[in-house]
CSV table of C-alpha atoms in Angstrom, one decimal:
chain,number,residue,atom,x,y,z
A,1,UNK,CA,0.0,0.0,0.0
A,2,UNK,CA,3.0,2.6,1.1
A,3,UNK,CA,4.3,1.6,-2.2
A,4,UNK,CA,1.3,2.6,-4.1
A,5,UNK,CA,1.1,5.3,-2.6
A,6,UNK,CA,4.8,6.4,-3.3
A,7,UNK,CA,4.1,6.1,-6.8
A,8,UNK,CA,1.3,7.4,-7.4
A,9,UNK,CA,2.8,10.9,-5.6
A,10,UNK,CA,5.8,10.6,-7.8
A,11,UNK,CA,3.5,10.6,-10.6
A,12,UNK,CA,1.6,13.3,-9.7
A,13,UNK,CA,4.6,15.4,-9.2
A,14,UNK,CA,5.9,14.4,-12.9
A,15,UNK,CA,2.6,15.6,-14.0
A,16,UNK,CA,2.1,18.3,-12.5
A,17,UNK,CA,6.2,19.5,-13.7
A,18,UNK,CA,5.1,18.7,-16.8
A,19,UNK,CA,2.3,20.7,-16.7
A,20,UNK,CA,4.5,24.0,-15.2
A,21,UNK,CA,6.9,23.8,-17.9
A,22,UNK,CA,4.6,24.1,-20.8
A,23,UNK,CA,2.7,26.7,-18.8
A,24,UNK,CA,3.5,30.4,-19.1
A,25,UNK,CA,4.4,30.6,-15.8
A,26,UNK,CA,6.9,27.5,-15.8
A,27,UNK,CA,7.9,26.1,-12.5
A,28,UNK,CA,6.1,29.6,-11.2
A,29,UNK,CA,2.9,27.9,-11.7
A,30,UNK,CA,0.1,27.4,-9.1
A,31,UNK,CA,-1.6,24.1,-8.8
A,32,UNK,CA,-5.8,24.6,-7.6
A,33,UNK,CA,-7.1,21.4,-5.8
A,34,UNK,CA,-9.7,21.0,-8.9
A,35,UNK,CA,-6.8,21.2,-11.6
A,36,UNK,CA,-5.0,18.2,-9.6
A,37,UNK,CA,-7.8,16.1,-9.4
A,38,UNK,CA,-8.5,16.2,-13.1
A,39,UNK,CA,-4.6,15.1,-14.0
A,40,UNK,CA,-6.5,12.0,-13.3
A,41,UNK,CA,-4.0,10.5,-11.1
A,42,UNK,CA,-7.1,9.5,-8.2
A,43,UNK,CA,-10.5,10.1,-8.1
A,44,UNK,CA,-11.2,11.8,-5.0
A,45,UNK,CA,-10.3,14.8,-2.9
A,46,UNK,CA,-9.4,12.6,0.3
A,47,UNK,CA,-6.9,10.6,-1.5
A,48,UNK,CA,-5.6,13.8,-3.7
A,49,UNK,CA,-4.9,15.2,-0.2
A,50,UNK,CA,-2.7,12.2,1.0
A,51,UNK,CA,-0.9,12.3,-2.2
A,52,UNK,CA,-0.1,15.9,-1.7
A,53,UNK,CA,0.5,15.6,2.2
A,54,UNK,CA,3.5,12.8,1.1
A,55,UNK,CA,5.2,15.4,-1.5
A,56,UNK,CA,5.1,18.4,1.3
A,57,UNK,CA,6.5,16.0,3.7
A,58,UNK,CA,9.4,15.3,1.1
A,59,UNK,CA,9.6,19.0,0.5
A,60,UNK,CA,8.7,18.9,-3.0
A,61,UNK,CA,5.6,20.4,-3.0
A,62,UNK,CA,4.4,23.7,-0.6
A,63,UNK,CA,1.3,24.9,0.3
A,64,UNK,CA,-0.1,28.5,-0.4
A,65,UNK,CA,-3.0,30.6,-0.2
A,66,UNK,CA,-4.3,32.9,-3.2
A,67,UNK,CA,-7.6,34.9,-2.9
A,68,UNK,CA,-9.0,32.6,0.1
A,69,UNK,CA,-8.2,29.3,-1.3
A,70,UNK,CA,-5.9,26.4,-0.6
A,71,UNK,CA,-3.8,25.8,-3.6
A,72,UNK,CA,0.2,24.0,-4.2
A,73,UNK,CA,3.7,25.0,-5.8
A,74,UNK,CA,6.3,22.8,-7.0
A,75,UNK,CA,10.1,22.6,-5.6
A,76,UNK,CA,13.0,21.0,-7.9
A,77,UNK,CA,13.7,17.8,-6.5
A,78,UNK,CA,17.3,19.2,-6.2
A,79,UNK,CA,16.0,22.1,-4.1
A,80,UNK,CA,13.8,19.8,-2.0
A,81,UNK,CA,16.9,17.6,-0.9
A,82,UNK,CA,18.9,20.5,0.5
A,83,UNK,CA,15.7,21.8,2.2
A,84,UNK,CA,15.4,18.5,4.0
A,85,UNK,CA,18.5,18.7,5.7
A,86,UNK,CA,17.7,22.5,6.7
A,87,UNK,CA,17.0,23.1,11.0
A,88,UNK,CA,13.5,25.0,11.7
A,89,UNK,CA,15.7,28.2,11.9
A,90,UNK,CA,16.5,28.0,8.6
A,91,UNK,CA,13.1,26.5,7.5
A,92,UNK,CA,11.4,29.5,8.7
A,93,UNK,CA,14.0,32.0,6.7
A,94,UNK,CA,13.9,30.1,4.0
A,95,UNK,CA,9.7,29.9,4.1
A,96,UNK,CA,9.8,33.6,4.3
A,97,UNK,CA,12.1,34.4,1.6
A,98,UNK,CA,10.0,31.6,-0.8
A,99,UNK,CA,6.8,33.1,-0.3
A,100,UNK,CA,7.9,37.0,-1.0
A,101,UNK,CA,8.8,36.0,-4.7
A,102,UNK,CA,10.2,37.8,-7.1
A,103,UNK,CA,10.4,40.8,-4.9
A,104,UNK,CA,12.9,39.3,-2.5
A,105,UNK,CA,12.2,40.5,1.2
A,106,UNK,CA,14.7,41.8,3.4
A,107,UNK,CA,16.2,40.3,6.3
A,108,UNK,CA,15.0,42.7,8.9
A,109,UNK,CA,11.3,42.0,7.7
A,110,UNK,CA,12.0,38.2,8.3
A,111,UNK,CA,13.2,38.6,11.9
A,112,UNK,CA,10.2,40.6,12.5
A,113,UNK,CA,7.9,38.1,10.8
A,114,UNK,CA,9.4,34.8,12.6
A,115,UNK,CA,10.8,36.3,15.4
A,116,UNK,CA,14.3,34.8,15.4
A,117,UNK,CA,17.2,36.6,16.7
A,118,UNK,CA,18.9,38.5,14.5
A,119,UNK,CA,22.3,36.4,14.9
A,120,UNK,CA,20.5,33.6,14.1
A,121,UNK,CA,18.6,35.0,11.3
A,122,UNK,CA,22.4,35.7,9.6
A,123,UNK,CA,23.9,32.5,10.2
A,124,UNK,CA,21.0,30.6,8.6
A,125,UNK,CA,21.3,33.2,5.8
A,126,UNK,CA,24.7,32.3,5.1
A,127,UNK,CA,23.5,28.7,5.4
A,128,UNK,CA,20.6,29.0,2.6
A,129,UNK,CA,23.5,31.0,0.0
A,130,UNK,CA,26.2,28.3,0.3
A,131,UNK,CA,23.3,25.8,-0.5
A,132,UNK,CA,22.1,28.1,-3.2
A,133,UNK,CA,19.0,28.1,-2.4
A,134,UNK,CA,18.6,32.0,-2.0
A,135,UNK,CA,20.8,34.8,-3.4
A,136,UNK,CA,21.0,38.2,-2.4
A,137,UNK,CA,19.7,41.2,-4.6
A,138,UNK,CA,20.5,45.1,-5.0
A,139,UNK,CA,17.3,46.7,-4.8
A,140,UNK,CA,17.1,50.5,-7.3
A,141,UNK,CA,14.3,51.4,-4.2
A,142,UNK,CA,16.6,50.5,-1.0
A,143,UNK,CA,20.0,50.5,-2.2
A,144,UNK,CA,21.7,49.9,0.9
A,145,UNK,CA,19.3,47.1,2.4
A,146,UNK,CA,20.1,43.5,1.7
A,147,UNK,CA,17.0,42.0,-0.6
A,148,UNK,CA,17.2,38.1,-0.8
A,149,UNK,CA,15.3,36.1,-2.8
A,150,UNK,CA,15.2,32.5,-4.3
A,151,UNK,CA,18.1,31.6,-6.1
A,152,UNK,CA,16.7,30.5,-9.4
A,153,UNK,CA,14.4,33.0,-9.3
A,154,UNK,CA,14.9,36.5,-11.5
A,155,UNK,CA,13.7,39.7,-9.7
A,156,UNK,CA,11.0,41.9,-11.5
A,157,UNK,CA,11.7,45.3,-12.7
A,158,UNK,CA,10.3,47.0,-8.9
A,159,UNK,CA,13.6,45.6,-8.3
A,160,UNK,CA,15.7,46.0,-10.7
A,161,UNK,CA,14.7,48.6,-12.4
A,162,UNK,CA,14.8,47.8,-15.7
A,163,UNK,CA,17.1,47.4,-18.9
A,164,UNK,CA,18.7,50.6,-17.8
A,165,UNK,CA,19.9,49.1,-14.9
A,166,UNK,CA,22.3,46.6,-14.1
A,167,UNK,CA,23.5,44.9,-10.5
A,168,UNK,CA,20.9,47.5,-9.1
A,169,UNK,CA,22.5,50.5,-10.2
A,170,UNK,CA,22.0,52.3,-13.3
A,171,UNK,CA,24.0,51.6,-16.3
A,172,UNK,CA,26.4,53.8,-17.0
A,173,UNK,CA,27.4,52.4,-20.3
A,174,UNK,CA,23.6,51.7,-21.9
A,175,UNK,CA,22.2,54.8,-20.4
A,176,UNK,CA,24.4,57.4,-22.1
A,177,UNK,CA,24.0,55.5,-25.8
A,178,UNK,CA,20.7,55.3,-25.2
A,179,UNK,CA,20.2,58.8,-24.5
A,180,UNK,CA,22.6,59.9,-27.3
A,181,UNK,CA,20.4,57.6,-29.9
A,182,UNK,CA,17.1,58.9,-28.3
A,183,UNK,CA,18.1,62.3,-28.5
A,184,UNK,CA,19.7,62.2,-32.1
A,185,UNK,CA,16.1,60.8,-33.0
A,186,UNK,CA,14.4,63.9,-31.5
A,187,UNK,CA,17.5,66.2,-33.2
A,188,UNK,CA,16.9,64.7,-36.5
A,189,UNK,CA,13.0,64.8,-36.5
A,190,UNK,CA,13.0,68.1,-35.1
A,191,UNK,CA,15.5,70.3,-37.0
A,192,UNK,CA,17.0,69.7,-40.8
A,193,UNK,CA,19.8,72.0,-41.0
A,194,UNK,CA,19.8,72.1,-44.9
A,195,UNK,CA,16.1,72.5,-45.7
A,196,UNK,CA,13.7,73.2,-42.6
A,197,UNK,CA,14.4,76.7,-42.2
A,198,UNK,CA,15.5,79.1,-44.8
A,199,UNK,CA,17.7,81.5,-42.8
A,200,UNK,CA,20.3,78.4,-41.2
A,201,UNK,CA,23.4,79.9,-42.0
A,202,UNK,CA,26.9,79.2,-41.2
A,203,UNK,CA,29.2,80.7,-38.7
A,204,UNK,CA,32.5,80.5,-38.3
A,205,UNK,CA,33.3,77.2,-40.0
A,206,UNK,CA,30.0,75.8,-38.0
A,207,UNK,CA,26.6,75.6,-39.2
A,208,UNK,CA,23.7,76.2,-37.0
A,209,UNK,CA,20.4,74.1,-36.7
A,210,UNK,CA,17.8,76.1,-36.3
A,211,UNK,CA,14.5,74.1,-35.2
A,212,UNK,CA,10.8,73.4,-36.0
A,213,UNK,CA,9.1,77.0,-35.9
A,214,UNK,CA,6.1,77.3,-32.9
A,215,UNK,CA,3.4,75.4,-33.3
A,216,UNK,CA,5.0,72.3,-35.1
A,217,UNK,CA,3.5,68.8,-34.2
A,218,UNK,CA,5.7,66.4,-35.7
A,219,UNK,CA,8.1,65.8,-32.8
A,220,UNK,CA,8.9,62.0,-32.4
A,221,UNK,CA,6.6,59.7,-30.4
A,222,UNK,CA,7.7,57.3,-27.5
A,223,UNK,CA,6.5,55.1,-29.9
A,224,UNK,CA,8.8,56.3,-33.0
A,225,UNK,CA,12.1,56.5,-30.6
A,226,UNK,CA,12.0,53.1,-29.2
A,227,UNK,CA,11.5,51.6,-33.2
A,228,UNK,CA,14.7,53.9,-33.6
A,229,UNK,CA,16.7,52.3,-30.8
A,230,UNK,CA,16.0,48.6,-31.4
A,231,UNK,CA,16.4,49.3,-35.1
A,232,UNK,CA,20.0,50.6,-33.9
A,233,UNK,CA,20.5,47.6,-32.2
A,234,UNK,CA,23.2,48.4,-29.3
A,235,UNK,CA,21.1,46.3,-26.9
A,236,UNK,CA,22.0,42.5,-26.4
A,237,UNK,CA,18.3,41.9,-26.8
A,238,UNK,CA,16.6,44.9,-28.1
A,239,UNK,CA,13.1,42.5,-28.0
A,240,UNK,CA,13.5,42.8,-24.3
A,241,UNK,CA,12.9,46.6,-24.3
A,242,UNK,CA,9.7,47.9,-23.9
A,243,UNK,CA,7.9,51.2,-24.6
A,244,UNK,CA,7.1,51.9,-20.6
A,245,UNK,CA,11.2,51.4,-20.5
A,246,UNK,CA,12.1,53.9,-22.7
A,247,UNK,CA,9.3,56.2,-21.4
A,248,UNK,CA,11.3,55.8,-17.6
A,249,UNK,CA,14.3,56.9,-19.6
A,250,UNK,CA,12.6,59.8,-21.2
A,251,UNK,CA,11.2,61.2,-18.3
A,252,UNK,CA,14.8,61.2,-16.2
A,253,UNK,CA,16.3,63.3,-19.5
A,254,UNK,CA,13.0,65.6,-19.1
A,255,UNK,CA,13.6,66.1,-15.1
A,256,UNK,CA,17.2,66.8,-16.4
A,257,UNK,CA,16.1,69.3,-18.8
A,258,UNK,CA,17.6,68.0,-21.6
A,259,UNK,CA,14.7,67.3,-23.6
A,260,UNK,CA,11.2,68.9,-23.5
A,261,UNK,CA,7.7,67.1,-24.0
A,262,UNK,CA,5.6,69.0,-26.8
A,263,UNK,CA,2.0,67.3,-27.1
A,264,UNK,CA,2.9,63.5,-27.1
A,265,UNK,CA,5.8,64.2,-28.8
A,266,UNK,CA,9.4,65.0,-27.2
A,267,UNK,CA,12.4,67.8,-28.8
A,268,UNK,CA,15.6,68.5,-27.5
A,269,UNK,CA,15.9,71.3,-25.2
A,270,UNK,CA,19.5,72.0,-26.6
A,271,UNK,CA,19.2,71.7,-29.8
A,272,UNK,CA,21.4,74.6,-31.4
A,273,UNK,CA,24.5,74.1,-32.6
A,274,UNK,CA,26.9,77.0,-33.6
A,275,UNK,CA,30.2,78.6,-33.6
A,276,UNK,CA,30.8,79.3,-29.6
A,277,UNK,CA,34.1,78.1,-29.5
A,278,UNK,CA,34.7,80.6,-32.4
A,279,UNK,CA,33.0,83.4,-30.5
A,280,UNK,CA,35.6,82.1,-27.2
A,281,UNK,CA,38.5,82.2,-29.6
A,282,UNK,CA,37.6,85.6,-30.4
A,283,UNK,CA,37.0,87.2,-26.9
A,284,UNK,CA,40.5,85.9,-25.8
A,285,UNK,CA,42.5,87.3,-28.6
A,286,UNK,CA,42.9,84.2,-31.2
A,287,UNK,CA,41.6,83.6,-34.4
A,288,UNK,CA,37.8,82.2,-35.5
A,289,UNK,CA,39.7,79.4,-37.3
A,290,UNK,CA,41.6,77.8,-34.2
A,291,UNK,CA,38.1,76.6,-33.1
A,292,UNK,CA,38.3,73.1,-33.7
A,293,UNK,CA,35.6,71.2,-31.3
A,294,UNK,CA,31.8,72.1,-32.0
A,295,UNK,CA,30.0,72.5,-28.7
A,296,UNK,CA,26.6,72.5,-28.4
A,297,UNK,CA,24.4,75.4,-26.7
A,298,UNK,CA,22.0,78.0,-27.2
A,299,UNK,CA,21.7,81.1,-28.9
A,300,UNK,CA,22.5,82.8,-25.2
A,301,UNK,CA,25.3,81.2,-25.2
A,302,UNK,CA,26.7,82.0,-28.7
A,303,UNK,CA,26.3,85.8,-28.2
A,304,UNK,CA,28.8,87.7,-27.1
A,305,UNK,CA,26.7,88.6,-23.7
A,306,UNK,CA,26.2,84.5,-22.7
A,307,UNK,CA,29.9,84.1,-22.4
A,308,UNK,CA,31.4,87.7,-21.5
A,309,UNK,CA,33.5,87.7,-18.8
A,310,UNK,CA,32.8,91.3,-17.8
A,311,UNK,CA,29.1,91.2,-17.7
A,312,UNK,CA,28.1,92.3,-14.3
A,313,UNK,CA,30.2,95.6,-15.2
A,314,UNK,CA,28.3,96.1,-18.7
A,315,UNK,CA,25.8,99.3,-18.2
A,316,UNK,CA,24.9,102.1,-20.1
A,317,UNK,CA,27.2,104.6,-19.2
A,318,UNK,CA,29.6,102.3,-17.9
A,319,UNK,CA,33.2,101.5,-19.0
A,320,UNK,CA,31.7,98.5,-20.9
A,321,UNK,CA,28.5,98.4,-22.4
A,322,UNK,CA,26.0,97.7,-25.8
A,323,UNK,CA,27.3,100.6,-27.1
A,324,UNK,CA,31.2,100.1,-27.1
A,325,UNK,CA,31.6,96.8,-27.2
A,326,UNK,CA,34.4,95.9,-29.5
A,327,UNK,CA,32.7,92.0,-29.8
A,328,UNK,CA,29.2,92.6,-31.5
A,329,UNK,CA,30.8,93.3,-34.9
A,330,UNK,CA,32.6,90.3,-35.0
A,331,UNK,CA,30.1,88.1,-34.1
A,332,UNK,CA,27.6,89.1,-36.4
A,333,UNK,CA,30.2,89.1,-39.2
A,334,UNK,CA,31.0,85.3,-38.0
């Protein structure tokens, strides 16, 4: 009878495995009492119950509650052997770390919820991680509290933060070419330097892009930017990156104020480019022509005023001012 009894458990467990694995959810999968029973294996909810009372006892299967209701979730059998040889310590932290999914908890909330020491707590952290069975986890939200979570488990974007983050801090390598590509996007859609405008003109070995006059509505989407980047291809797996991902990304470089939301579209707040390193050439003394890196700004900052280094002394009246100044000339001649 005991032997019966074993096998018909180990086939229920194979079943139900199988059944995870095809599933969306793989091994994530929750098992209802009424989806058991009709994997056929018995024919009645008393002897379903001893079937699943067996696998718990072997750690292979765990009991939940979702929405009021009794239901089951799989272990590996690897993962079900070290959990066998685990002390009620480090049953309870590991119980506690299981059931908080792929948000991970942190270790102060377990001592809290099973009232171990905090000592004890640690060592039967450091127990669970040589096992692999749970792995710590940077957290974007609490960067300096330790998030632990099931090993084989991968923690949701809450967590992480995204594809702009890695090791739960943000990327400083993806970020920047992302923001470079986003923000050509925007500079291309948003300005034509040889045919939007009819008064671009050049200055100083630099021409200026002028933009889109007031008014202008067709400013790149979220939509159109993130088919530019995974057209660009500089992610690993540009599939993986979705529009409410590049809209996080978008909304940092609009806090930053280096891009501005028109409508639903977006432009670059900075998008002039002209000859202020010729103008700064000029001011100290040198010629237009030794300017030989083009620096973006504005059209402040390519007047004379937007760089003078005198300009809480200029005045009418004053010993510099509009009137005098020896720089106005020269810049409009650039």
């Amino acid at each position: 009878m005991a032997a019966k009894l074993e096998d018909s458990s180990s086939e229920l467990y194979e079943r139900c495995t199988t059944a995870a694995l095809s599933s969306p959810e793989g091994r994530a999968k929750i098992f209802g009492q009424d989806e058991l029973l009709k994997m056929g294996v018995v024919d009645s909810a008393q002897a379903l119950l001893e079937l699943l009372q067996g696998l718990m006892d072997a750690q292979l299967v765990r009991l939940m509650q979702m929405d009021g209701k009794i239901c089951y979730a799989l272990r590996t059998k690897d993962d079900a052997t070290k959990i066998v040889t685990l002390n009620d310590d480090e049953r309870m932290v590991y119980n506690q770390i299981e059931n908080s999914g792929t948000n991970g908890t942190w270790t102060k909330t377990i001592k809290q919820r099973t009232n171990i020491h905090q000592t004890t707590v640690t060592k039967a952290m450091k127990t669970l991680e040589s096992k692999k069975l749970v792995k710590p986890v940077k957290s974007i939200k609490n960067p300096a509290q330790k998030i632990y979570m099931l090993y084989h488990l991968s923690p949701n974007e809450d967590v992480t933060g995204g594809p702009w983050f890695s090791d739960g801090e943000l990327d400083r390598e993806v970020t920047p070419e992302a923001d470079g590509l986003s923000k050509k996007r925007k500079r291309n859609d948003t300005a034509d330097i040889e045919g939007s405008h009819p008064k671009s003109r050049r200055a100083g070995g630099y021409e200026t892009q002028i933009s889109y006059p007031a008014g202008w509505r067709g400013y790149p989407t979220v939509s159109a930017i993130h088919h530019f980047i995974t057209e660009a291809g500089f992610l690993k797996d540009s599939s993986a990156l979705a529009e409410s991902d590049l809209q996080n990304l978008l909304d940092v470089l609009v806090f930053d104020e280096r891009i501005e939301r028109i409508g639903n579209g977006y432009r670059t707040c900075k998008g002039v480019f002209g000859a202020t390193e010729a103008m700064k050439n000029i001011m100290q003394g040198r010629q237009v022509g030794d300017a030989v890196e083009e620096v973006e700004g504005n059209g402040l900052s390519q007047a004379p005023c937007g760089r003078c280094p005198v300009f809480n002394l200029c005045e009418d009246g004053g010993p510099v001012n509009a009137k005098n100044c020896e720089y106005f000339q020269t810049w409009l001649r650039a």
